[in-house]
Every structure is written in C-alpha cells, then in structure tokens.
Tab-separated table of C-alpha atoms in Angstrom:
chain	number	residue	atom	x	y	z
A	1	MET	CA	-14.429	1.666	-17.835
A	2	THR	CA	-14.850	2.788	-14.254
A	3	GLY	CA	-15.951	6.057	-12.697
A	4	ALA	CA	-12.355	6.646	-11.653
A	5	ASP	CA	-11.319	6.402	-15.306
A	6	ILE	CA	-13.744	9.149	-16.191
A	7	ASN	CA	-12.884	11.402	-13.266
A	8	GLN	CA	-9.178	11.117	-14.045
A	9	ALA	CA	-9.657	11.625	-17.768
A	10	GLY	CA	-6.638	11.403	-20.025
A	11	GLN	CA	-6.020	13.363	-23.164
A	12	ARG	CA	-5.318	12.928	-26.856
A	13	HIS	CA	-3.280	14.802	-29.414
A	14	GLY	CA	-4.683	16.676	-32.368
A	15	ASP	CA	-5.586	20.098	-33.614
A	16	ARG	CA	-8.241	22.053	-31.767
A	17	ASN	CA	-10.267	24.946	-33.120
A	18	LYS	CA	-9.414	28.326	-31.654
A	19	SER	CA	-12.481	28.371	-29.408
A	20	GLY	CA	-11.240	25.296	-27.531
A	21	MET	CA	-14.618	23.617	-27.994
A	22	ILE	CA	-14.766	19.863	-28.638
A	23	ARG	CA	-16.654	19.288	-31.888
A	24	VAL	CA	-18.926	16.235	-31.975
A	25	MET	CA	-20.470	14.339	-34.885
A	26	ILE	CA	-23.408	11.951	-34.351
A	27	VAL	CA	-23.863	8.949	-36.664
A	28	ASP	CA	-27.045	6.993	-35.905
A	29	ASP	CA	-29.978	5.814	-38.006
A	30	SER	CA	-32.477	6.582	-35.221
A	31	LEU	CA	-33.927	10.092	-35.409
A	32	ILE	CA	-34.825	9.927	-31.705
A	33	ALA	CA	-31.305	8.900	-30.717
A	34	ARG	CA	-29.734	11.623	-32.867
A	35	THR	CA	-32.050	14.263	-31.423
A	36	VAL	CA	-31.507	13.257	-27.793
A	37	LEU	CA	-27.727	12.941	-28.176
A	38	ARG	CA	-27.582	16.366	-29.805
A	39	LYS	CA	-29.530	17.940	-26.936
A	40	MET	CA	-27.200	16.270	-24.424
A	41	ILE	CA	-24.145	17.630	-26.201
A	42	GLU	CA	-25.546	21.147	-26.456
A	43	GLN	CA	-26.148	21.246	-22.687
A	44	ASN	CA	-22.371	21.358	-22.128
A	45	THR	CA	-20.598	24.663	-22.626
A	46	ASP	CA	-17.356	23.022	-23.797
A	47	LEU	CA	-18.953	20.682	-26.354
A	48	VAL	CA	-20.412	21.713	-29.675
A	49	PHE	CA	-22.544	19.751	-32.115
A	50	SER	CA	-20.725	19.723	-35.453
A	51	ALA	CA	-22.591	17.349	-37.788
A	52	MET	CA	-25.195	14.600	-37.950
A	53	ALA	CA	-25.489	11.549	-40.224
A	54	ASN	CA	-28.131	8.841	-40.469
A	55	CYS	CA	-25.857	6.211	-42.012
A	56	ALA	CA	-22.172	5.446	-42.450
A	57	GLU	CA	-22.139	6.529	-46.088
A	58	ASP	CA	-23.549	9.921	-45.124
A	59	ALA	CA	-20.949	10.253	-42.355
A	60	ILE	CA	-18.063	9.570	-44.734
A	61	GLN	CA	-19.318	12.229	-47.127
A	62	LYS	CA	-19.800	14.838	-44.396
A	63	LEU	CA	-16.384	14.205	-42.862
A	64	SER	CA	-14.870	15.773	-45.974
A	65	GLN	CA	-16.887	18.931	-45.321
A	66	VAL	CA	-16.745	19.511	-41.553
A	67	GLU	CA	-14.125	19.515	-38.803
A	68	VAL	CA	-14.843	17.146	-35.911
A	69	ASP	CA	-12.931	15.936	-32.863
A	70	VAL	CA	-15.163	13.105	-31.622
A	71	ILE	CA	-17.545	10.854	-33.571
A	72	LEU	CA	-20.416	9.051	-31.815
A	73	LEU	CA	-20.935	5.998	-34.026
A	74	ASP	CA	-23.803	3.508	-33.953
A	75	LEU	CA	-22.736	0.149	-35.375
A	76	GLU	CA	-26.148	-1.249	-36.276
A	77	MET	CA	-27.371	0.811	-39.235
A	78	PRO	CA	-28.785	0.118	-42.694
A	79	GLY	CA	-26.394	0.092	-45.631
A	80	MET	CA	-22.697	-0.330	-45.006
A	81	GLY	CA	-23.122	-0.279	-41.231
A	82	GLY	CA	-20.838	1.313	-38.676
A	83	LEU	CA	-18.431	-1.599	-38.255
A	84	ALA	CA	-17.761	-2.155	-41.953
A	85	ALA	CA	-17.382	1.588	-42.464
A	86	LEU	CA	-15.103	2.192	-39.477
A	87	PRO	CA	-11.757	1.957	-41.334
A	88	GLU	CA	-12.934	4.490	-43.930
A	89	ILE	CA	-14.435	6.732	-41.245
A	90	LEU	CA	-11.125	6.746	-39.365
A	91	ALA	CA	-9.243	7.449	-42.592
A	92	CYS	CA	-11.498	10.435	-43.334
A	93	ALA	CA	-11.660	11.677	-39.743
A	94	ARG	CA	-8.325	13.557	-39.770
A	95	GLY	CA	-7.453	12.578	-36.218
A	96	ALA	CA	-10.961	12.577	-34.755
A	97	GLN	CA	-11.629	9.780	-32.277
A	98	VAL	CA	-14.599	7.396	-32.379
A	99	ILE	CA	-16.851	6.419	-29.479
A	100	VAL	CA	-18.955	3.381	-30.359
A	101	ILE	CA	-22.585	3.479	-29.238
A	102	SER	CA	-22.910	-0.158	-28.203
A	103	SER	CA	-25.499	-2.664	-27.071
A	104	LEU	CA	-24.580	-5.274	-24.459
A	105	THR	CA	-26.092	-8.171	-26.400
A	106	THR	CA	-23.783	-10.976	-27.536
A	107	ALA	CA	-23.847	-9.634	-31.082
A	108	GLY	CA	-23.284	-6.141	-29.752
A	109	ALA	CA	-20.257	-7.258	-27.760
A	110	GLU	CA	-18.751	-8.995	-30.802
A	111	ALA	CA	-19.154	-5.915	-32.960
A	112	THR	CA	-17.996	-3.502	-30.260
A	113	VAL	CA	-14.771	-5.340	-29.412
A	114	ALA	CA	-14.077	-5.717	-33.124
A	115	ALA	CA	-14.508	-1.942	-33.495
A	116	LEU	CA	-12.206	-1.262	-30.547
A	117	SER	CA	-9.549	-3.541	-32.014
A	118	MET	CA	-9.873	-1.690	-35.347
A	119	GLY	CA	-9.222	1.713	-33.800
A	120	ALA	CA	-12.344	3.009	-32.067
A	121	ALA	CA	-11.242	4.731	-28.862
A	122	ASP	CA	-14.103	3.954	-26.493
A	123	THR	CA	-17.581	2.514	-26.166
A	124	ILE	CA	-20.688	3.543	-24.288
A	125	LEU	CA	-23.936	1.652	-23.855
A	126	LYS	CA	-26.798	2.672	-26.117
A	127	PRO	CA	-29.772	3.013	-23.784
A	128	ARG	CA	-33.446	2.848	-24.569
A	129	PRO	CA	-35.087	6.293	-24.988
A	130	SER	CA	-36.381	6.213	-21.407
A	131	GLU	CA	-32.820	5.647	-20.136
A	132	PHE	CA	-31.334	8.842	-21.564
A	133	THR	CA	-30.946	10.300	-18.053
A	134	SER	CA	-28.851	13.076	-16.552
A	135	ASP	CA	-26.379	10.433	-15.349
A	136	TYR	CA	-26.013	9.128	-18.870
A	137	ARG	CA	-25.524	12.683	-20.138
A	138	SER	CA	-22.758	13.267	-17.588
A	139	GLU	CA	-20.999	10.010	-18.464
A	140	LEU	CA	-21.230	10.696	-22.190
A	141	ALA	CA	-19.837	14.217	-21.771
A	142	ALA	CA	-16.967	12.934	-19.615
A	143	ARG	CA	-15.976	10.363	-22.214
A	144	ILE	CA	-16.129	12.911	-25.015
A	145	ARG	CA	-13.904	15.261	-23.002
A	146	ALA	CA	-11.467	12.462	-22.201
A	147	ILE	CA	-10.686	11.643	-25.815
A	148	GLY	CA	-11.250	15.139	-27.187
A	149	SER	CA	-8.834	17.103	-24.997
A	150	VAL	CA	-5.349	18.251	-25.939
A	151	PRO	CA	-2.440	16.969	-23.819
A	152	THR	CA	0.588	18.865	-22.630
A	153	GLU	CA	3.964	17.905	-24.008
A	154	ILE	CA	6.493	15.521	-22.477
A	155	ASN	CA	9.847	14.406	-23.809
A	156	ARG	CA	9.286	11.389	-26.044
A	157	THR	CA	12.560	9.618	-25.341
A	158	CYS	CA	12.945	9.979	-21.600
A	159	SER	CA	10.904	10.671	-18.499
A	160	ASN	CA	11.344	13.624	-16.188
A	161	ARG	CA	13.509	11.618	-13.823
A	162	GLY	CA	16.538	12.820	-15.816
A	163	ASP	CA	19.190	11.114	-17.928
A	164	ARG	CA	21.332	10.003	-14.982
A	165	SER	CA	18.426	8.318	-13.219
A	166	ARG	CA	17.155	6.795	-16.480
A	167	LYS	CA	20.564	5.284	-17.096
A	168	LYS	CA	20.360	3.734	-13.652
A	169	ILE	CA	16.956	2.235	-14.513
A	170	ASP	CA	18.353	0.648	-17.669
A	171	GLU	CA	21.451	-0.659	-15.885
A	172	ILE	CA	19.511	-2.494	-13.180
A	173	SER	CA	16.835	-3.931	-15.486
A	174	LYS	CA	16.615	-7.712	-15.281
A	175	PRO	CA	15.898	-10.083	-18.181
A	176	ALA	CA	12.120	-10.378	-18.124
A	177	ARG	CA	10.499	-13.728	-17.381
A	178	VAL	CA	7.011	-12.298	-17.805
A	179	ILE	CA	5.355	-9.528	-19.838
A	180	ALA	CA	2.511	-7.510	-18.301
A	181	ILE	CA	0.276	-5.140	-20.270
A	182	GLY	CA	-2.118	-2.582	-18.823
A	183	ALA	CA	-4.578	-0.519	-20.854
A	184	SER	CA	-7.910	1.258	-20.848
A	185	THR	CA	-9.633	3.539	-23.356
A	186	GLY	CA	-8.046	3.208	-26.800
A	187	GLY	CA	-5.772	0.418	-25.644
A	188	ILE	CA	-7.300	-2.542	-27.471
A	189	HIS	CA	-6.300	-1.358	-30.929
A	190	SER	CA	-2.787	-0.539	-29.724
A	191	MET	CA	-2.510	-3.903	-27.964
A	192	CYS	CA	-3.561	-5.828	-31.067
A	193	GLN	CA	-1.074	-3.858	-33.171
A	194	MET	CA	1.779	-4.583	-30.769
A	195	LEU	CA	0.975	-8.285	-30.323
A	196	ASN	CA	0.538	-8.764	-34.062
A	197	ASP	CA	4.112	-7.497	-34.551
A	198	LEU	CA	5.530	-9.738	-31.812
A	199	PRO	CA	6.977	-13.024	-33.187
A	200	ARG	CA	5.793	-16.270	-31.686
A	201	PHE	CA	9.286	-17.159	-30.410
A	202	VAL	CA	8.879	-14.496	-27.730
A	203	ASP	CA	7.392	-17.050	-25.381
A	204	GLN	CA	7.186	-15.347	-22.012
A	205	PRO	CA	3.721	-15.547	-20.458
A	206	ILE	CA	1.730	-12.359	-21.126
A	207	LEU	CA	-0.644	-11.023	-18.474
A	208	ILE	CA	-3.183	-8.356	-19.409
A	209	SER	CA	-5.380	-6.026	-17.378
A	210	GLN	CA	-7.728	-4.147	-19.719
A	211	HIS	CA	-10.569	-1.967	-18.438
A	212	LEU	CA	-13.543	-3.655	-20.083
A	213	PRO	CA	-16.917	-5.035	-18.928
A	214	SER	CA	-17.059	-8.743	-18.054
A	215	SER	CA	-19.494	-9.484	-20.882
A	216	PHE	CA	-16.915	-8.305	-23.429
A	217	MET	CA	-14.003	-10.407	-22.121
A	218	PRO	CA	-14.637	-13.647	-24.101
A	219	VAL	CA	-14.754	-11.650	-27.338
A	220	PHE	CA	-11.656	-9.697	-26.287
A	221	ALA	CA	-9.792	-12.959	-25.657
A	222	ARG	CA	-10.628	-14.202	-29.149
A	223	GLN	CA	-9.435	-10.929	-30.662
A	224	LEU	CA	-6.107	-11.277	-28.839
A	225	GLU	CA	-5.712	-14.874	-30.027
A	226	ILE	CA	-6.164	-13.736	-33.626
A	227	ALA	CA	-3.761	-10.804	-33.230
A	228	SER	CA	-1.040	-12.657	-31.329
A	229	CYS	CA	-1.275	-16.259	-32.603
A	230	ARG	CA	-1.204	-17.291	-28.953
A	231	ASN	CA	-3.687	-19.036	-26.716
A	232	ALA	CA	-5.562	-16.410	-24.660
A	233	ARG	CA	-7.578	-17.284	-21.580
A	234	ILE	CA	-9.609	-15.322	-19.064
A	235	ALA	CA	-7.865	-15.906	-15.748
A	236	LYS	CA	-9.434	-18.126	-13.104
A	237	ASP	CA	-8.236	-18.590	-9.549
A	238	GLY	CA	-5.405	-21.123	-9.402
A	239	MET	CA	-4.792	-21.191	-13.165
A	240	PRO	CA	-1.089	-21.762	-13.956
A	241	VAL	CA	0.924	-18.980	-15.558
A	242	THR	CA	2.170	-20.757	-18.671
A	243	SER	CA	4.943	-19.968	-21.129
A	244	GLY	CA	3.669	-18.678	-24.455
A	245	GLU	CA	0.101	-18.017	-23.295
A	246	ILE	CA	-1.941	-14.905	-22.531
A	247	LEU	CA	-3.879	-14.541	-19.269
A	248	ILE	CA	-6.512	-11.815	-19.102
A	249	ALA	CA	-7.971	-10.262	-15.960
A	250	PRO	CA	-11.735	-10.841	-15.760
A	251	GLY	CA	-13.919	-7.762	-15.879
A	252	ASP	CA	-14.866	-8.043	-12.222
A	253	GLY	CA	-11.536	-8.750	-10.534
A	254	HIS	CA	-7.817	-7.966	-10.378
A	255	LEU	CA	-5.388	-10.489	-11.847
A	256	ILE	CA	-2.533	-11.132	-9.433
A	257	VAL	CA	0.126	-13.857	-9.304
A	258	GLU	CA	1.640	-15.858	-6.477
A	259	LEU	CA	3.903	-18.892	-6.172
A	260	LYS	CA	2.436	-22.319	-5.442
A	261	ASP	CA	4.973	-25.109	-4.948
A	262	GLY	CA	7.501	-22.861	-6.652
A	263	HIS	CA	5.375	-22.218	-9.738
A	264	PRO	CA	3.450	-19.014	-10.574
A	265	VAL	CA	-0.328	-19.291	-10.520
A	266	ALA	CA	-3.069	-16.742	-11.120
A	267	ARG	CA	-5.182	-15.433	-8.279
A	268	LEU	CA	-8.219	-13.183	-8.476
A	269	ALA	CA	-8.619	-10.319	-6.035
A	270	ARG	CA	-11.493	-7.898	-5.634
A	271	HIS	CA	-10.210	-5.469	-3.039
A	272	LYS	CA	-10.607	-1.744	-3.600
A	273	VAL	CA	-7.567	0.051	-4.986
A	274	PRO	CA	-6.723	3.777	-4.770
A	275	ASN	CA	-7.447	4.433	-8.454
A	276	GLY	CA	-10.915	2.845	-8.207
A	277	CYS	CA	-10.457	0.602	-11.266
A	278	CYS	CA	-11.498	-3.040	-11.516
A	279	PRO	CA	-9.647	-4.781	-12.981
A	280	SER	CA	-6.676	-2.633	-12.034
A	281	VAL	CA	-3.185	-2.699	-13.493
A	282	ASP	CA	-1.553	-1.794	-10.158
A	283	PRO	CA	-2.199	-5.069	-8.254
A	284	MET	CA	-1.074	-7.102	-11.262
A	285	LEU	CA	2.268	-5.290	-11.527
A	286	GLU	CA	2.793	-5.248	-7.766
A	287	SER	CA	2.307	-9.022	-7.484
A	288	LEU	CA	4.508	-9.751	-10.505
A	289	ALA	CA	7.345	-7.605	-9.149
A	290	GLU	CA	7.323	-9.711	-5.992
A	291	CYS	CA	6.656	-13.124	-7.545
A	292	PHE	CA	9.250	-12.770	-10.309
A	293	GLU	CA	11.710	-10.744	-8.196
A	294	GLY	CA	11.638	-7.845	-10.631
A	295	ALA	CA	12.201	-9.913	-13.793
A	296	VAL	CA	9.207	-8.183	-15.355
A	297	LEU	CA	8.588	-6.119	-18.479
A	298	GLY	CA	5.540	-3.898	-17.931
A	299	ILE	CA	3.874	-2.031	-20.790
A	300	ILE	CA	1.300	0.720	-20.254
A	301	LEU	CA	-0.893	1.524	-23.241
A	302	SER	CA	-3.551	4.136	-23.980
A	303	GLY	CA	-6.050	4.802	-21.215
A	304	MET	CA	-7.584	7.336	-18.870
A	305	GLY	CA	-6.396	8.105	-15.371
A	306	ARG	CA	-3.377	6.919	-13.401
A	307	ASP	CA	-3.872	3.169	-13.118
A	308	GLY	CA	-0.453	1.514	-13.356
A	309	VAL	CA	1.679	4.147	-11.631
A	310	LEU	CA	1.871	2.384	-8.256
A	311	GLY	CA	2.519	-0.996	-9.852
A	312	ALA	CA	5.106	0.419	-12.239
A	313	ARG	CA	7.025	1.848	-9.293
A	314	CYS	CA	7.112	-1.603	-7.670
A	315	VAL	CA	8.444	-3.150	-10.891
A	316	VAL	CA	11.163	-0.515	-11.333
A	317	ASP	CA	12.190	-0.643	-7.671
A	318	ALA	CA	12.557	-4.434	-7.973
A	319	GLY	CA	14.781	-4.089	-11.059
A	320	GLY	CA	12.231	-4.524	-13.846
A	321	THR	CA	11.462	-2.432	-16.912
A	322	ILE	CA	8.469	-0.267	-17.796
A	323	LEU	CA	7.658	0.940	-21.309
A	324	VAL	CA	4.758	3.255	-22.214
A	325	GLN	CA	2.880	4.125	-25.380
A	326	ASP	CA	3.653	7.499	-26.888
A	327	ARG	CA	1.333	10.491	-27.089
A	328	ASP	CA	1.032	10.537	-30.876
A	329	THR	CA	-0.458	7.038	-31.115
A	330	SER	CA	-2.542	7.098	-27.898
A	331	PRO	CA	-6.226	8.017	-28.293
A	332	VAL	CA	-6.129	8.822	-24.557
A	333	TRP	CA	-2.689	9.659	-23.184
A	334	GLY	CA	-3.550	9.431	-19.508
A	335	MET	CA	-2.136	6.199	-18.065
A	336	PRO	CA	1.088	6.270	-20.129
A	337	ARG	CA	1.589	9.937	-19.364
A	338	ALA	CA	1.155	9.413	-15.612
A	339	VAL	CA	3.792	6.656	-15.582
A	340	ALA	CA	6.180	8.703	-17.750
A	341	GLU	CA	5.806	11.828	-15.619
A	342	ALA	CA	6.488	9.743	-12.499
A	343	GLY	CA	9.907	8.967	-13.984
A	344	LEU	CA	9.248	5.246	-14.330
A	345	ALA	CA	9.355	4.714	-18.106
A	346	SER	CA	12.507	3.480	-19.801
A	347	ALA	CA	11.040	4.421	-23.185
A	348	ILE	CA	7.985	6.131	-24.700
A	349	LEU	CA	7.151	4.392	-27.978
A	350	SER	CA	4.505	3.590	-30.588
A	351	PRO	CA	2.935	0.082	-30.569
A	352	GLU	CA	5.193	-0.991	-33.449
A	353	GLU	CA	8.254	0.375	-31.668
A	354	LEU	CA	7.195	-1.339	-28.438
A	355	ALA	CA	7.232	-4.690	-30.245
A	356	ILE	CA	10.690	-3.918	-31.645
A	357	ARG	CA	11.921	-2.891	-28.184
A	358	ILE	CA	10.716	-6.215	-26.766
A	359	LEU	CA	12.596	-8.074	-29.506
A	360	SER	CA	15.779	-6.053	-29.064
A	361	SER	CA	15.833	-6.421	-25.289
A	362	ARG	CA	16.745	-9.342	-23.090
A	363	VAL	CA	13.058	-10.192	-22.723
A	364	ALA	CA	13.286	-12.467	-25.763
A	365	THR	CA	15.347	-15.058	-23.901
A	366	LYS	CA	13.767	-18.443	-23.153
A	367	TRP	CA	11.373	-18.345	-20.197
A	368	ALA	CA	11.746	-20.959	-17.514
C-alpha cells in the first residue's frame, strides 16, 4: 500500500460507539510489542485501546466481552496461532476488521497473503523494537483510521449520474473481450470470493492491479490460481495477453497493454500517476480501453483512495462497463465509492453478485 492510499483513506461500514472513537484490540505474544503498540494507539485522540491478548485463544474469549472496531493480529504465536484462528476471530469480531502484523520473510509473506485471502483487511510490517518510530506510529494510525471509519451512504443500485445517464451507459456497453480488476486494502479476500464463483468457461483474459508489495506477489499469484482454477502469472514486459489466464501487475510497476502485430501484449510502466499508487489501476484501465476499443469489463474492489476513477472514465467513454463492490462487503469502501460517486458504475454489488453479473452479461461470450 502506498502513501497515497493512506492519505486518501477509504471507509468501512459498521456500528460505532457514541464517542466516535475507533476501538483497537492488540493480539501479540510479545509483551514488548503489546506495550509499544498500546502506547502508539493512546497517543492518538481518535483511537482508544480496547483490549489486549497474548494468544489467539485469549483473543477469541475476550471478543465475546468487549466491543472492538480494529484488531491488530500477530500471526506467529504459540498455541493455535493467528492464521489458524483467523476465521474464528472474524466470526467473533462482530464486524471488526483485522490488520495483520506481518514479517517480510518468505514464510511471513505466505502467511500474510493467506490471511488477506481469508478476510483480513490489511497488513503492516512488524518492526524490531528499535524500529517502532514516529513514522511507524503515523502509518499504523492511518491504517487503523482507514478501516475503522464509518462511510456515508450512496445508492446501492445506481450511481449519482442519474437513471437516464445510467441507462445510456448500459445501452452503449460492448461485449467485453477482457476483464480488469483493481483493488487495494481488503480486496484480496473479495477477489478470491468473486473468482471462486466464476466458472471456468468464462475465458476472457483477466488483468489485475492489486496494491501489494513485490515480495508478496508470487504468493498472491498462487492464491489466485487456487481460487480461480486458472493459470496466474506476474506480468513481464512483452508477455502475451492470453485467453483464460490471469496477468498480475508486479509490485513495482503498472500493468498496461498494447497491440503488437495485432495481438495484445503486456507492458510494464513506472511513470508517476496522479493518485501516487504503484501499481495503479488507472493506467491499466486506460490502456485496455484503447487497446480493446472499449470492449472491457472493469471491476473495482475494496481499497483506499481514488485509484481507478480516471481509468474507469476512459473505459466508460469508450463504451465499456464498470462494476464496483458494495459498501456492506468492502472492508474499505474508498476506491469503489469514488468510482460510484463519479457516476461511472453500472452496478454496485457484493463479490458473489459481481460473479453472477459477469455470467449474466455479454462478457461470457467466447474471447477472440
């Protein structure tokens, strides 16, 4: 996740206590880590320490006794461990979101991406004690605010462009020859849900830009292969865009597409974009709108900020279709909300409903 993601924080649904404070629970087996994290939380006037647990079993028990909005969860703990306990923690959390305290080791990346695909909303590096700096405190607080804030309402079935304009969007939509997915915080779980519900006969190429560090991308690709029953590859410059396969933007570059001898190929770009994200959803959608002459289905899932708005406009203007994830199922309703409020979404749906919408639309025709 980039600095721009944090500065343009999205929001989640859920009940909030009357004080408006965001209530935080810390689950970590290290006494030092728990103490330092608590002090960092208490230095923010809008955050409040709610509970502390030294293992997953303790956290599950305490969740039945206290109200929390955000859970800071270490994965490497004695006993059940954070990863194994995550489904039960989420079930007991009553809408609270989980931020995984992660290491950037290979094992840490495996566990972290698995946690994100299971429903954790975000991850932040677990530093050594000497690295608990003011910058880390600021980043941690920003991420807690991003997934702990309450969003404003927006009509679930149509954007603010109005019914007449939405009808025009639907009328000019072209059968999609490619599917493009953009996501950030909270998006991995939603993406896996949607792809798991999408039958294999939907064989358009799928391009994905997910805000995630480069070191996590190989693990992310394997998770998508399991969820989708499709081959998933991290994009390299010149790689062909192939029917039935998933191409993923690398963590350090934008995935764009251009024609070579009449066939679409992947290109990697590293120019700065207005939203500050890398990889960014905007360049991907912009290039697809041009390369496929608008025959694009773009899907914007949970994430912070406004990445995807500029690209979505290019897709819609070229005759393509944009769908966004709904507020109720988005841990962070920032990116989908921005696209919906710009009047660019043909529908605002849950991950399951997004898969059904793909099946019921003309996107399921044979790609050529």
